[in-house]
Amino acid sequence: MLEKLTPEQVALIPVMRERWITRALGGDNSFDKDRIHKGIDFVYALSGLKEPQFKIIVQSPWAIQYAANILPIIFKAFGEKSGDQVGAQVRAQVWAQVGAQVGDQKLKWFNYDYNGYGADAGWISFYEFFKQIRILKNEKFDKYVDFVSAGAWDCVSFQDVAIVCTRPTKVIRDARGFLHNTKGAAVEWGDGYKNYFCHGARLEAWMIEAPEKITAELALKEANSEVRRAIIEIMGLDKFLHQANPKILDKDKDAVGMPRQLMQIDLKEDEPLVAVEVNCPSTNHKYFLRVPPKIKTCSEAVAWTFGYEAKDYLPLVEA
């Protein structure tokens, strides 16, 4: 019974994690056609289905959807869509079995969402660690790992046709690991398809490619709070506040007589956005600093940005 990891086993954890992060998100979209075909046959067999007559490999999730929509028109009918059945059997016969083997140990583990073969890199890295330290032995798991390692990212499954897409060619993330790029696409695929994200929030392409078209009205109408925060970041806080007609909570002057004002904008399903407007004494340039919504005065807001309480922040000059 495994109750504690050795130092060598602990050192292996980040190695396994990085191996699968690189494999899934490292930009290598090469694939092994024969191994993917074998993997498709394997997951179909788990589902009690015969091997699909056609196995099609494309280079993006968009291409999968396009093929799934257009090919039935060409071939009249593929037969019943079997994706739910295939996915359920992979979960039941692979993840349930390896989970039981690892779950018998006295170590804490975390579940993952099932969302496409490429997204299973999280599952695989976890369980492959236990395989490396000789806790896990499961032939179905090994076959599934080989399928994903061959370059499969996702699949739409019909009785007669399986459409698989390969891994992305480029993935850009922020320091926390979220998909993020404010200068272009965060994810690019082999056929030119692109996905746009800001700190994990998915945006429309034009919001990144033409941010000057974003308006405060658009941001305020956005119901998803994460997307709205991303839109405001792309737009710029100063432009957003200028257009959004904020409520003025407080006004005063700093130590050298420069005007300041504290503004608030109420947001749907989110805490209010509160920011203080200050002026640089040397350039007279305006700056907007976001602060917690509990703050009620300009002095308190400026002090907070420097890590002080208002009573302790008494500069002679602010620069």
C-alpha atoms as a printed R data frame, in Angstrom:
    type eleno elety resid chain resno       x      y       z
1   ATOM     1    CA   MET     A     1   0.000  0.000   0.000
2   ATOM     2    CA   LEU     A     2   1.394  3.367  -1.075
3   ATOM     3    CA   GLU     A     3   1.005  5.904   1.731
4   ATOM     4    CA   LYS     A     4   3.892  8.271   1.054
5   ATOM     5    CA   LEU     A     5   5.900  9.253  -2.011
6   ATOM     6    CA   THR     A     6   9.668  8.998  -2.065
7   ATOM     7    CA   PRO     A     7  11.735 12.101  -2.985
8   ATOM     8    CA   GLU     A     8  12.378 10.521  -6.396
9   ATOM     9    CA   GLN     A     9   8.667 10.005  -6.957
10  ATOM    10    CA   VAL     A    10   7.898 13.577  -5.908
11  ATOM    11    CA   ALA     A    11  10.519 14.822  -8.394
12  ATOM    12    CA   LEU     A    12   8.795 12.837 -11.141
13  ATOM    13    CA   ILE     A    13   5.484 14.717 -10.745
14  ATOM    14    CA   PRO     A    14   6.484 17.950 -12.547
15  ATOM    15    CA   VAL     A    15   8.278 15.897 -15.202
16  ATOM    16    CA   MET     A    16   5.094 14.012 -16.056
17  ATOM    17    CA   ARG     A    17   3.012 17.175 -15.898
18  ATOM    18    CA   GLU     A    18   5.286 19.117 -18.260
19  ATOM    19    CA   ARG     A    19   5.559 16.162 -20.621
20  ATOM    20    CA   TRP     A    20   1.823 16.192 -21.228
21  ATOM    21    CA   ILE     A    21   1.449 19.959 -21.231
22  ATOM    22    CA   THR     A    22   4.102 20.095 -23.939
23  ATOM    23    CA   ARG     A    23   2.556 17.212 -25.841
24  ATOM    24    CA   ALA     A    24  -0.919 18.764 -25.803
25  ATOM    25    CA   LEU     A    25  -0.073 22.471 -26.047
26  ATOM    26    CA   GLY     A    26   3.480 22.633 -27.354
27  ATOM    27    CA   GLY     A    27   2.533 23.402 -30.966
28  ATOM    28    CA   ASP     A    28   3.485 20.048 -32.489
29  ATOM    29    CA   ASN     A    29   0.523 18.954 -34.618
30  ATOM    30    CA   SER     A    30   2.287 16.029 -36.266
31  ATOM    31    CA   PHE     A    31   0.356 12.770 -36.127
32  ATOM    32    CA   ASP     A    32   0.679  9.084 -36.832
33  ATOM    33    CA   LYS     A    33  -2.195  8.065 -39.101
34  ATOM    34    CA   ASP     A    34  -1.915  4.339 -38.456
35  ATOM    35    CA   ARG     A    35  -1.895  4.742 -34.674
36  ATOM    36    CA   ILE     A    36  -4.854  7.133 -34.825
37  ATOM    37    CA   HIS     A    37  -6.791  4.644 -36.944
38  ATOM    38    CA   LYS     A    38  -5.942  1.882 -34.483
39  ATOM    39    CA   GLY     A    39  -7.021  4.121 -31.605
40  ATOM    40    CA   ILE     A    40 -10.353  4.864 -33.274
41  ATOM    41    CA   ASP     A    41 -10.988  1.146 -33.676
42  ATOM    42    CA   PHE     A    42 -10.119  0.686 -30.005
43  ATOM    43    CA   VAL     A    43 -12.569  3.300 -28.653
44  ATOM    44    CA   TYR     A    44 -15.305  2.034 -30.960
45  ATOM    45    CA   ALA     A    45 -14.723 -1.510 -29.741
46  ATOM    46    CA   LEU     A    46 -15.082 -0.256 -26.141
47  ATOM    47    CA   SER     A    47 -18.495  1.051 -27.157
48  ATOM    48    CA   GLY     A    48 -19.603 -2.226 -28.692
49  ATOM    49    CA   LEU     A    49 -19.494 -0.736 -32.176
50  ATOM    50    CA   LYS     A    50 -17.888 -2.149 -35.269
51  ATOM    51    CA   GLU     A    51 -14.924 -0.325 -36.771
52  ATOM    52    CA   PRO     A    52 -16.096  2.769 -38.690
53  ATOM    53    CA   GLN     A    53 -15.888  2.438 -42.452
54  ATOM    54    CA   PHE     A    54 -14.323  5.882 -42.819
55  ATOM    55    CA   LYS     A    55 -11.664  7.465 -40.625
56  ATOM    56    CA   ILE     A    56 -11.051 11.101 -41.496
57  ATOM    57    CA   ILE     A    57  -8.269 13.242 -40.014
58  ATOM    58    CA   VAL     A    58  -8.598 17.044 -40.122
59  ATOM    59    CA   GLN     A    59  -6.615 19.866 -38.551
60  ATOM    60    CA   SER     A    60  -9.013 21.858 -36.391
61  ATOM    61    CA   PRO     A    61 -12.222 21.591 -34.328
62  ATOM    62    CA   TRP     A    62 -13.880 23.833 -36.927
63  ATOM    63    CA   ALA     A    63 -12.968 21.330 -39.656
64  ATOM    64    CA   ILE     A    64 -14.515 18.537 -37.576
65  ATOM    65    CA   GLN     A    65 -17.785 20.447 -37.335
66  ATOM    66    CA   TYR     A    66 -17.709 21.356 -41.021
67  ATOM    67    CA   ALA     A    67 -17.067 17.756 -42.043
68  ATOM    68    CA   ALA     A    68 -19.754 16.440 -39.693
69  ATOM    69    CA   ASN     A    69 -22.267 18.818 -41.249
70  ATOM    70    CA   ILE     A    70 -21.319 18.581 -44.914
71  ATOM    71    CA   LEU     A    71 -20.416 14.914 -45.348
72  ATOM    72    CA   PRO     A    72 -23.912 13.559 -44.557
73  ATOM    73    CA   ILE     A    73 -25.185 15.707 -47.418
74  ATOM    74    CA   ILE     A    74 -22.659 14.093 -49.746
75  ATOM    75    CA   PHE     A    75 -23.064 10.526 -48.543
76  ATOM    76    CA   LYS     A    76 -26.783 10.882 -47.692
77  ATOM    77    CA   ALA     A    77 -26.401  9.332 -44.236
78  ATOM    78    CA   PHE     A    78 -23.661  8.040 -41.957
79  ATOM    79    CA   GLY     A    79 -25.897  6.285 -39.556
80  ATOM    80    CA   GLU     A    80 -26.680  7.375 -36.042
81  ATOM    81    CA   LYS     A    81 -24.259  9.713 -34.239
82  ATOM    82    CA   SER     A    82 -22.457  7.686 -31.605
83  ATOM    83    CA   GLY     A    83 -20.301 10.277 -29.839
84  ATOM    84    CA   ASP     A    84 -22.116 10.068 -26.505
85  ATOM    85    CA   GLN     A    85 -21.874  6.287 -26.498
86  ATOM    86    CA   VAL     A    86 -18.167  6.312 -27.363
87  ATOM    87    CA   GLY     A    87 -17.357  8.939 -24.751
88  ATOM    88    CA   ALA     A    88 -19.366  7.138 -22.083
89  ATOM    89    CA   GLN     A    89 -17.567  3.886 -22.690
90  ATOM    90    CA   VAL     A    90 -14.128  5.494 -22.622
91  ATOM    91    CA   ARG     A    91 -15.025  6.998 -19.266
92  ATOM    92    CA   ALA     A    92 -16.526  3.766 -17.960
93  ATOM    93    CA   GLN     A    93 -13.936  1.287 -19.179
94  ATOM    94    CA   VAL     A    94 -10.714  3.308 -19.040
95  ATOM    95    CA   TRP     A    95 -10.989  6.076 -16.464
96  ATOM    96    CA   ALA     A    96 -13.145  4.085 -14.049
97  ATOM    97    CA   GLN     A    97 -10.740  1.157 -14.076
98  ATOM    98    CA   VAL     A    98  -7.521  3.105 -13.709
99  ATOM    99    CA   GLY     A    99  -9.216  5.382 -11.188
100 ATOM   100    CA   ALA     A   100 -10.112  2.377  -9.074
101 ATOM   101    CA   GLN     A   101  -6.528  1.119  -9.119
102 ATOM   102    CA   VAL     A   102  -5.109  4.486  -8.115
103 ATOM   103    CA   GLY     A   103  -8.003  5.208  -5.758
104 ATOM   104    CA   ASP     A   104  -7.071  2.184  -3.683
105 ATOM   105    CA   GLN     A   105  -4.004  4.127  -2.550
106 ATOM   106    CA   LYS     A   106  -4.172  6.600   0.315
107 ATOM   107    CA   LEU     A   107  -3.286  9.674  -1.739
108 ATOM   108    CA   LYS     A   108  -5.567 12.553  -2.539
109 ATOM   109    CA   TRP     A   109  -6.452 12.952  -6.192
110 ATOM   110    CA   PHE     A   110  -8.533 15.337  -8.269
111 ATOM   111    CA   ASN     A   111 -11.126 14.728 -10.934
112 ATOM   112    CA   TYR     A   112 -11.049 16.289 -14.408
113 ATOM   113    CA   ASP     A   113 -13.780 17.139 -16.886
114 ATOM   114    CA   TYR     A   114 -14.042 14.839 -19.880
115 ATOM   115    CA   ASN     A   115 -13.904 17.099 -22.934
116 ATOM   116    CA   GLY     A   116 -12.200 15.632 -25.961
117 ATOM   117    CA   TYR     A   117  -9.124 13.460 -26.251
118 ATOM   118    CA   GLY     A   118  -6.656 16.367 -26.169
119 ATOM   119    CA   ALA     A   119  -8.181 17.634 -22.941
120 ATOM   120    CA   ASP     A   120  -7.542 14.219 -21.416
121 ATOM   121    CA   ALA     A   121  -3.859 15.113 -21.117
122 ATOM   122    CA   GLY     A   122  -4.631 16.088 -17.521
123 ATOM   123    CA   TRP     A   123  -6.068 12.671 -16.751
124 ATOM   124    CA   ILE     A   124  -3.281 10.891 -18.581
125 ATOM   125    CA   SER     A   125  -0.435 12.744 -16.877
126 ATOM   126    CA   PHE     A   126  -1.949 11.918 -13.489
127 ATOM   127    CA   TYR     A   127  -2.407  8.220 -14.113
128 ATOM   128    CA   GLU     A   128   0.763  7.780 -16.136
129 ATOM   129    CA   PHE     A   129   2.662  8.936 -13.061
130 ATOM   130    CA   PHE     A   130   1.270  5.942 -11.190
131 ATOM   131    CA   LYS     A   131   2.184  3.722 -14.100
132 ATOM   132    CA   GLN     A   132   5.764  5.016 -13.929
133 ATOM   133    CA   ILE     A   133   6.020  4.217 -10.224
134 ATOM   134    CA   ARG     A   134   4.515  0.749 -10.873
135 ATOM   135    CA   ILE     A   135   1.197  1.245  -9.079
136 ATOM   136    CA   LEU     A   136  -0.960  1.167 -12.211
137 ATOM   137    CA   LYS     A   137  -1.115 -1.551 -14.849
138 ATOM   138    CA   ASN     A   138  -3.977 -1.438 -17.339
139 ATOM   139    CA   GLU     A   139  -3.886 -2.504 -20.998
140 ATOM   140    CA   LYS     A   140  -6.860 -0.340 -21.992
141 ATOM   141    CA   PHE     A   141  -5.204  2.698 -20.488
142 ATOM   142    CA   ASP     A   142  -2.021  1.979 -22.448
143 ATOM   143    CA   LYS     A   143  -3.972  1.732 -25.697
144 ATOM   144    CA   TYR     A   144  -5.816  4.965 -24.982
145 ATOM   145    CA   VAL     A   145  -2.558  6.760 -24.157
146 ATOM   146    CA   ASP     A   146  -1.087  5.584 -27.453
147 ATOM   147    CA   PHE     A   147  -4.146  6.909 -29.306
148 ATOM   148    CA   VAL     A   148  -3.838 10.372 -27.770
149 ATOM   149    CA   SER     A   149  -0.034 10.359 -28.112
150 ATOM   150    CA   ALA     A   150  -0.432  9.677 -31.826
151 ATOM   151    CA   GLY     A   151  -1.772 13.224 -32.245
152 ATOM   152    CA   ALA     A   152  -5.539 12.916 -31.753
153 ATOM   153    CA   TRP     A   153  -7.108 16.014 -30.178
154 ATOM   154    CA   ASP     A   154 -10.839 15.502 -30.586
155 ATOM   155    CA   CYS     A   155 -13.286 13.316 -32.485
156 ATOM   156    CA   VAL     A   156 -16.874 13.347 -33.729
157 ATOM   157    CA   SER     A   157 -18.109  9.752 -33.863
158 ATOM   158    CA   PHE     A   158 -20.778  8.287 -36.116
159 ATOM   159    CA   GLN     A   159 -21.546  4.629 -36.603
160 ATOM   160    CA   ASP     A   160 -19.841  4.595 -39.987
161 ATOM   161    CA   VAL     A   161 -17.472  7.566 -39.784
162 ATOM   162    CA   ALA     A   162 -15.009  8.946 -37.239
163 ATOM   163    CA   ILE     A   163 -13.661 12.473 -37.794
164 ATOM   164    CA   VAL     A   164 -10.543 13.250 -35.770
165 ATOM   165    CA   CYS     A   165  -8.695 16.556 -35.526
166 ATOM   166    CA   THR     A   166  -5.026 16.894 -34.695
167 ATOM   167    CA   ARG     A   167  -3.407 19.099 -32.071
168 ATOM   168    CA   PRO     A   168  -3.050 22.888 -32.401
169 ATOM   169    CA   THR     A   169   0.079 24.363 -33.953
170 ATOM   170    CA   LYS     A   170   0.349 27.264 -31.510
171 ATOM   171    CA   VAL     A   171  -0.880 27.911 -27.985
172 ATOM   172    CA   ILE     A   172  -0.182 31.064 -25.946
173 ATOM   173    CA   ARG     A   173  -1.002 31.242 -22.240
174 ATOM   174    CA   ASP     A   174  -0.611 33.768 -19.444
175 ATOM   175    CA   ALA     A   175   1.463 33.274 -16.285
176 ATOM   176    CA   ARG     A   176  -1.390 31.363 -14.628
177 ATOM   177    CA   GLY     A   177  -1.698 28.978 -17.565
178 ATOM   178    CA   PHE     A   178  -4.889 30.441 -19.032
179 ATOM   179    CA   LEU     A   179  -5.208 30.844 -22.800
180 ATOM   180    CA   HIS     A   180  -4.264 34.451 -23.443
181 ATOM   181    CA   ASN     A   181  -3.015 36.739 -26.195
182 ATOM   182    CA   THR     A   182  -4.049 40.376 -26.607
183 ATOM   183    CA   LYS     A   183  -2.038 40.812 -29.822
184 ATOM   184    CA   GLY     A   184  -3.501 37.962 -31.859
185 ATOM   185    CA   ALA     A   185  -4.842 34.434 -31.637
186 ATOM   186    CA   ALA     A   186  -4.144 32.415 -28.504
187 ATOM   187    CA   VAL     A   187  -4.676 29.112 -30.330
188 ATOM   188    CA   GLU     A   188  -3.862 28.391 -33.968
189 ATOM   189    CA   TRP     A   189  -4.620 25.202 -35.883
190 ATOM   190    CA   GLY     A   190  -3.006 23.536 -38.867
191 ATOM   191    CA   ASP     A   191  -5.670 24.659 -41.346
192 ATOM   192    CA   GLY     A   192  -5.527 28.311 -40.264
193 ATOM   193    CA   TYR     A   193  -8.449 28.252 -37.844
194 ATOM   194    CA   LYS     A   194  -7.838 30.453 -34.789
195 ATOM   195    CA   ASN     A   195  -9.245 30.936 -31.300
196 ATOM   196    CA   TYR     A   196  -8.983 34.166 -29.326
197 ATOM   197    CA   PHE     A   197  -8.745 34.383 -25.536
198 ATOM   198    CA   CYS     A   198  -7.943 36.929 -22.855
199 ATOM   199    CA   HIS     A   199  -6.969 35.338 -19.509
200 ATOM   200    CA   GLY     A   200  -9.054 32.280 -20.344
201 ATOM   201    CA   ALA     A   201 -12.152 34.159 -21.548
202 ATOM   202    CA   ARG     A   202 -12.998 33.376 -25.157
203 ATOM   203    CA   LEU     A   203 -13.524 36.432 -27.343
204 ATOM   204    CA   GLU     A   204 -14.597 37.085 -30.886
205 ATOM   205    CA   ALA     A   205 -11.706 37.528 -33.312
206 ATOM   206    CA   TRP     A   206 -12.481 41.165 -34.082
207 ATOM   207    CA   MET     A   207 -12.180 42.135 -30.411
208 ATOM   208    CA   ILE     A   208  -8.476 41.263 -30.535
209 ATOM   209    CA   GLU     A   209  -7.768 42.141 -34.147
210 ATOM   210    CA   ALA     A   210  -9.645 45.474 -34.083
211 ATOM   211    CA   PRO     A   211  -9.919 46.524 -30.412
212 ATOM   212    CA   GLU     A   212 -10.598 50.146 -31.392
213 ATOM   213    CA   LYS     A   213 -14.125 49.038 -32.349
214 ATOM   214    CA   ILE     A   214 -14.973 47.916 -28.812
215 ATOM   215    CA   THR     A   215 -17.323 50.245 -26.923
216 ATOM   216    CA   ALA     A   216 -18.350 50.594 -23.313
217 ATOM   217    CA   GLU     A   217 -21.916 49.827 -24.375
218 ATOM   218    CA   LEU     A   218 -20.786 46.434 -25.666
219 ATOM   219    CA   ALA     A   219 -18.954 45.677 -22.413
220 ATOM   220    CA   LEU     A   220 -21.886 46.707 -20.238
221 ATOM   221    CA   LYS     A   221 -24.305 44.521 -22.217
222 ATOM   222    CA   GLU     A   222 -22.095 41.447 -21.873
223 ATOM   223    CA   ALA     A   223 -23.745 39.014 -19.450
224 ATOM   224    CA   ASN     A   224 -20.668 36.846 -18.795
225 ATOM   225    CA   SER     A   225 -18.559 38.579 -16.148
226 ATOM   226    CA   GLU     A   226 -15.263 36.968 -17.241
227 ATOM   227    CA   VAL     A   227 -15.801 37.964 -20.855
228 ATOM   228    CA   ARG     A   228 -16.785 41.476 -19.757
229 ATOM   229    CA   ARG     A   229 -13.573 41.860 -17.727
230 ATOM   230    CA   ALA     A   230 -11.584 40.713 -20.740
231 ATOM   231    CA   ILE     A   231 -13.367 43.184 -23.019
232 ATOM   232    CA   ILE     A   232 -12.649 46.044 -20.609
233 ATOM   233    CA   GLU     A   233  -8.982 45.039 -20.409
234 ATOM   234    CA   ILE     A   234  -8.686 44.971 -24.215
235 ATOM   235    CA   MET     A   235 -10.548 48.256 -24.517
236 ATOM   236    CA   GLY     A   236  -8.516 49.965 -21.803
237 ATOM   237    CA   LEU     A   237  -9.845 51.181 -18.466
238 ATOM   238    CA   ASP     A   238  -9.488 54.863 -19.353
239 ATOM   239    CA   LYS     A   239 -11.505 54.558 -22.575
240 ATOM   240    CA   PHE     A   240 -14.128 52.428 -20.855
241 ATOM   241    CA   LEU     A   241 -14.598 54.910 -18.023
242 ATOM   242    CA   HIS     A   242 -14.708 57.829 -20.432
243 ATOM   243    CA   GLN     A   243 -17.599 56.222 -22.364
244 ATOM   244    CA   ALA     A   244 -19.507 54.517 -19.560
245 ATOM   245    CA   ASN     A   245 -20.793 57.607 -17.712
246 ATOM   246    CA   PRO     A   246 -19.584 56.544 -14.266
247 ATOM   247    CA   LYS     A   247 -21.059 57.673 -10.972
248 ATOM   248    CA   ILE     A   248 -18.735 60.062  -9.095
249 ATOM   249    CA   LEU     A   249 -18.238 58.903  -5.517
250 ATOM   250    CA   ASP     A   250 -15.715 61.506  -4.379
251 ATOM   251    CA   LYS     A   251 -13.629 64.439  -5.592
252 ATOM   252    CA   ASP     A   252 -10.629 66.181  -4.051
253 ATOM   253    CA   LYS     A   253  -7.113 67.479  -4.784
254 ATOM   254    CA   ASP     A   254  -3.792 65.856  -4.009
255 ATOM   255    CA   ALA     A   255  -0.905 67.414  -2.037
256 ATOM   256    CA   VAL     A   256   0.138 69.641  -4.950
257 ATOM   257    CA   GLY     A   257  -3.374 70.678  -5.934
258 ATOM   258    CA   MET     A   258  -3.974 68.240  -8.793
259 ATOM   259    CA   PRO     A   259  -7.647 67.150  -9.082
260 ATOM   260    CA   ARG     A   260  -8.719 63.572  -8.365
261 ATOM   261    CA   GLN     A   261 -12.035 61.768  -8.574
262 ATOM   262    CA   LEU     A   262 -13.302 58.360  -7.533
263 ATOM   263    CA   MET     A   263 -15.719 56.725  -9.986
264 ATOM   264    CA   GLN     A   264 -18.031 53.717  -9.903
265 ATOM   265    CA   ILE     A   265 -19.800 51.680 -12.596
266 ATOM   266    CA   ASP     A   266 -22.318 49.016 -11.648
267 ATOM   267    CA   LEU     A   267 -21.936 45.732 -13.560
268 ATOM   268    CA   LYS     A   268 -24.332 42.836 -14.158
269 ATOM   269    CA   GLU     A   269 -23.702 39.767 -12.012
270 ATOM   270    CA   ASP     A   270 -20.427 41.226 -10.713
271 ATOM   271    CA   GLU     A   271 -19.061 43.590  -8.127
272 ATOM   272    CA   PRO     A   272 -19.019 47.303  -9.070
273 ATOM   273    CA   LEU     A   273 -16.014 48.623 -10.939
274 ATOM   274    CA   VAL     A   274 -14.433 51.397  -8.877
275 ATOM   275    CA   ALA     A   275 -11.451 53.434 -10.067
276 ATOM   276    CA   VAL     A   276  -9.654 56.600  -9.052
277 ATOM   277    CA   GLU     A   277  -8.555 59.168 -11.630
278 ATOM   278    CA   VAL     A   278  -5.284 60.908 -10.799
279 ATOM   279    CA   ASN     A   279  -3.061 63.395 -12.621
280 ATOM   280    CA   CYS     A   280   0.714 63.253 -13.000
281 ATOM   281    CA   PRO     A   281   2.083 66.590 -11.660
282 ATOM   282    CA   SER     A   282   4.932 66.684 -14.185
283 ATOM   283    CA   THR     A   283   3.079 65.717 -17.383
284 ATOM   284    CA   ASN     A   284  -0.545 66.416 -16.367
285 ATOM   285    CA   HIS     A   285  -1.389 63.012 -17.859
286 ATOM   286    CA   LYS     A   286  -4.479 61.309 -16.420
287 ATOM   287    CA   TYR     A   287  -4.202 57.819 -14.964
288 ATOM   288    CA   PHE     A   288  -7.010 55.485 -13.924
289 ATOM   289    CA   LEU     A   289  -6.350 53.011 -11.119
290 ATOM   290    CA   ARG     A   290  -8.860 50.294 -10.291
291 ATOM   291    CA   VAL     A   291  -9.459 49.759  -6.577
292 ATOM   292    CA   PRO     A   292 -11.718 47.532  -4.423
293 ATOM   293    CA   PRO     A   293 -15.407 48.545  -4.422
294 ATOM   294    CA   LYS     A   294 -15.392 49.046  -0.648
295 ATOM   295    CA   ILE     A   295 -13.265 52.195  -1.059
296 ATOM   296    CA   LYS     A   296 -15.232 55.440  -0.795
297 ATOM   297    CA   THR     A   297 -12.729 58.331  -1.015
298 ATOM   298    CA   CYS     A   298  -9.930 59.405  -3.364
299 ATOM   299    CA   SER     A   299  -7.397 59.497  -0.524
300 ATOM   300    CA   GLU     A   300  -8.287 55.965   0.515
301 ATOM   301    CA   ALA     A   301  -8.068 54.789  -3.107
302 ATOM   302    CA   VAL     A   302  -4.627 56.270  -3.791
303 ATOM   303    CA   ALA     A   303  -3.307 55.027  -0.454
304 ATOM   304    CA   TRP     A   304  -4.569 51.517  -1.277
305 ATOM   305    CA   THR     A   305  -2.613 51.458  -4.557
306 ATOM   306    CA   PHE     A   306   0.572 51.943  -2.521
307 ATOM   307    CA   GLY     A   307  -0.406 49.392   0.119
308 ATOM   308    CA   TYR     A   308  -1.331 51.903   2.826
309 ATOM   309    CA   GLU     A   309  -4.432 53.011   4.669
310 ATOM   310    CA   ALA     A   310  -5.462 56.609   4.062
311 ATOM   311    CA   LYS     A   311  -4.450 57.757   7.562
312 ATOM   312    CA   ASP     A   312  -0.903 56.445   7.014
313 ATOM   313    CA   TYR     A   313  -0.390 57.736   3.479
314 ATOM   314    CA   LEU     A   314   0.671 61.407   3.705
315 ATOM   315    CA   PRO     A   315   3.117 62.169   0.852
316 ATOM   316    CA   LEU     A   316   4.324 65.702   0.202
317 ATOM   317    CA   VAL     A   317   4.395 65.033  -3.555
318 ATOM   318    CA   GLU     A   318   2.863 62.228  -5.615
319 ATOM   319    CA   ALA     A   319   4.653 61.250  -8.804
